[in-house]
Amino acid sequence: MEWNAIANFIKPELLIVVAVCWVIGYILKQTPRVPDWTIIYLVTLGAVVLVSLTLGFNAESVLQGILCGAVAVYGNQLVKQARKSGDDNDLS
């Protein structure tokens, strides 16, 4: 399954949650006392809470929150890897 197909499962009104999760992840990454391995869990938890506040707490909200958190973290990793790949090509 293609990643875009998974991203299409997110309701359009929740795309702001993805953006907020991206910012939360960035802030956590800059925080010295937050280990990197915890960031995905904290972003996902934040996404579930935000979506639950928006749609009400139910199974769909939890699933949408997990998807929003995953897309934010995965999207951030794509950008980082693309930049890293571009830097490697400049050195050649």
Coordinates of C-alpha atoms in Angstrom, one line a residue:
M1 CA 0.0 0.0 0.0
E2 CA 1.3 3.4 -0.9
W3 CA 1.8 6.0 1.8
N4 CA -0.5 8.5 0.0
A5 CA -3.3 6.0 0.4
I6 CA -2.8 6.0 4.1
A7 CA -2.7 9.8 4.3
N8 CA -6.0 9.8 2.4
F9 CA -7.6 8.0 5.3
I10 CA -7.2 11.2 7.4
K11 CA -10.3 13.4 7.4
P12 CA -9.6 16.7 5.7
E13 CA -10.6 18.7 8.7
L14 CA -7.9 17.0 10.7
L15 CA -5.0 18.1 8.5
I16 CA -4.5 21.0 11.0
V17 CA -3.8 18.3 13.6
V18 CA -1.0 16.9 11.4
A19 CA 0.5 20.4 11.2
V20 CA 0.2 20.9 15.0
C21 CA 1.8 17.5 15.5
W22 CA 4.7 18.5 13.3
V23 CA 5.3 21.6 15.4
I24 CA 5.0 19.6 18.6
G25 CA 7.6 17.1 17.3
Y26 CA 9.9 19.9 16.3
I27 CA 9.6 21.5 19.7
L28 CA 10.2 18.2 21.5
K29 CA 13.3 17.5 19.3
Q30 CA 14.8 20.9 20.4
T31 CA 14.1 20.1 24.1
P32 CA 17.3 18.7 25.6
R33 CA 15.7 16.5 28.3
V34 CA 13.3 14.7 25.9
P35 CA 14.9 11.5 24.5
D36 CA 14.4 11.1 20.7
W37 CA 12.8 7.7 21.1
T38 CA 9.9 9.2 23.1
I39 CA 9.0 11.9 20.5
I40 CA 6.8 9.6 18.3
Y41 CA 4.9 8.4 21.4
L42 CA 4.3 12.0 22.7
V43 CA 3.3 13.2 19.2
T44 CA 0.9 10.3 18.8
L45 CA -0.6 10.9 22.2
G46 CA -1.0 14.6 21.5
A47 CA -2.7 13.8 18.2
V48 CA -5.1 11.4 19.8
V49 CA -6.0 14.0 22.4
L50 CA -6.5 16.8 19.8
V51 CA -8.6 14.6 17.6
S52 CA -10.7 13.4 20.5
L53 CA -11.3 17.0 21.5
T54 CA -12.4 17.7 18.0
L55 CA -14.5 14.7 17.2
G56 CA -15.3 13.3 20.6
F57 CA -13.6 10.3 22.2
N58 CA -14.4 7.1 20.3
A59 CA -12.5 4.4 18.4
E60 CA -12.5 6.5 15.1
S61 CA -10.9 9.4 17.0
V62 CA -8.1 7.2 18.3
L63 CA -7.5 5.8 14.9
Q64 CA -7.5 9.2 13.3
G65 CA -5.1 10.5 16.0
I66 CA -2.7 7.7 15.4
L67 CA -2.8 8.4 11.6
C68 CA -2.3 12.1 12.2
G69 CA 0.7 11.5 14.5
A70 CA 2.2 8.9 12.1
V71 CA 1.9 11.2 9.0
A72 CA 3.5 14.0 10.9
V73 CA 6.4 12.0 12.1
Y74 CA 6.8 10.1 8.8
G75 CA 6.6 13.4 6.8
N76 CA 9.3 14.9 9.0
Q77 CA 11.5 11.9 8.4
L78 CA 10.9 12.2 4.6
V79 CA 12.0 15.8 4.7
K80 CA 15.1 15.0 6.8
Q81 CA 16.1 12.1 4.5
A82 CA 15.6 14.1 1.4
R83 CA 17.8 16.9 2.7
K84 CA 20.4 14.4 3.8
S85 CA 20.3 12.7 0.4
G86 CA 20.7 16.1 -1.3
D87 CA 23.7 16.9 0.9
D88 CA 25.4 13.6 0.1
N89 CA 25.0 14.4 -3.7
D90 CA 26.6 17.8 -3.3
L91 CA 29.7 16.3 -1.9
S92 CA 30.3 14.0 -4.9

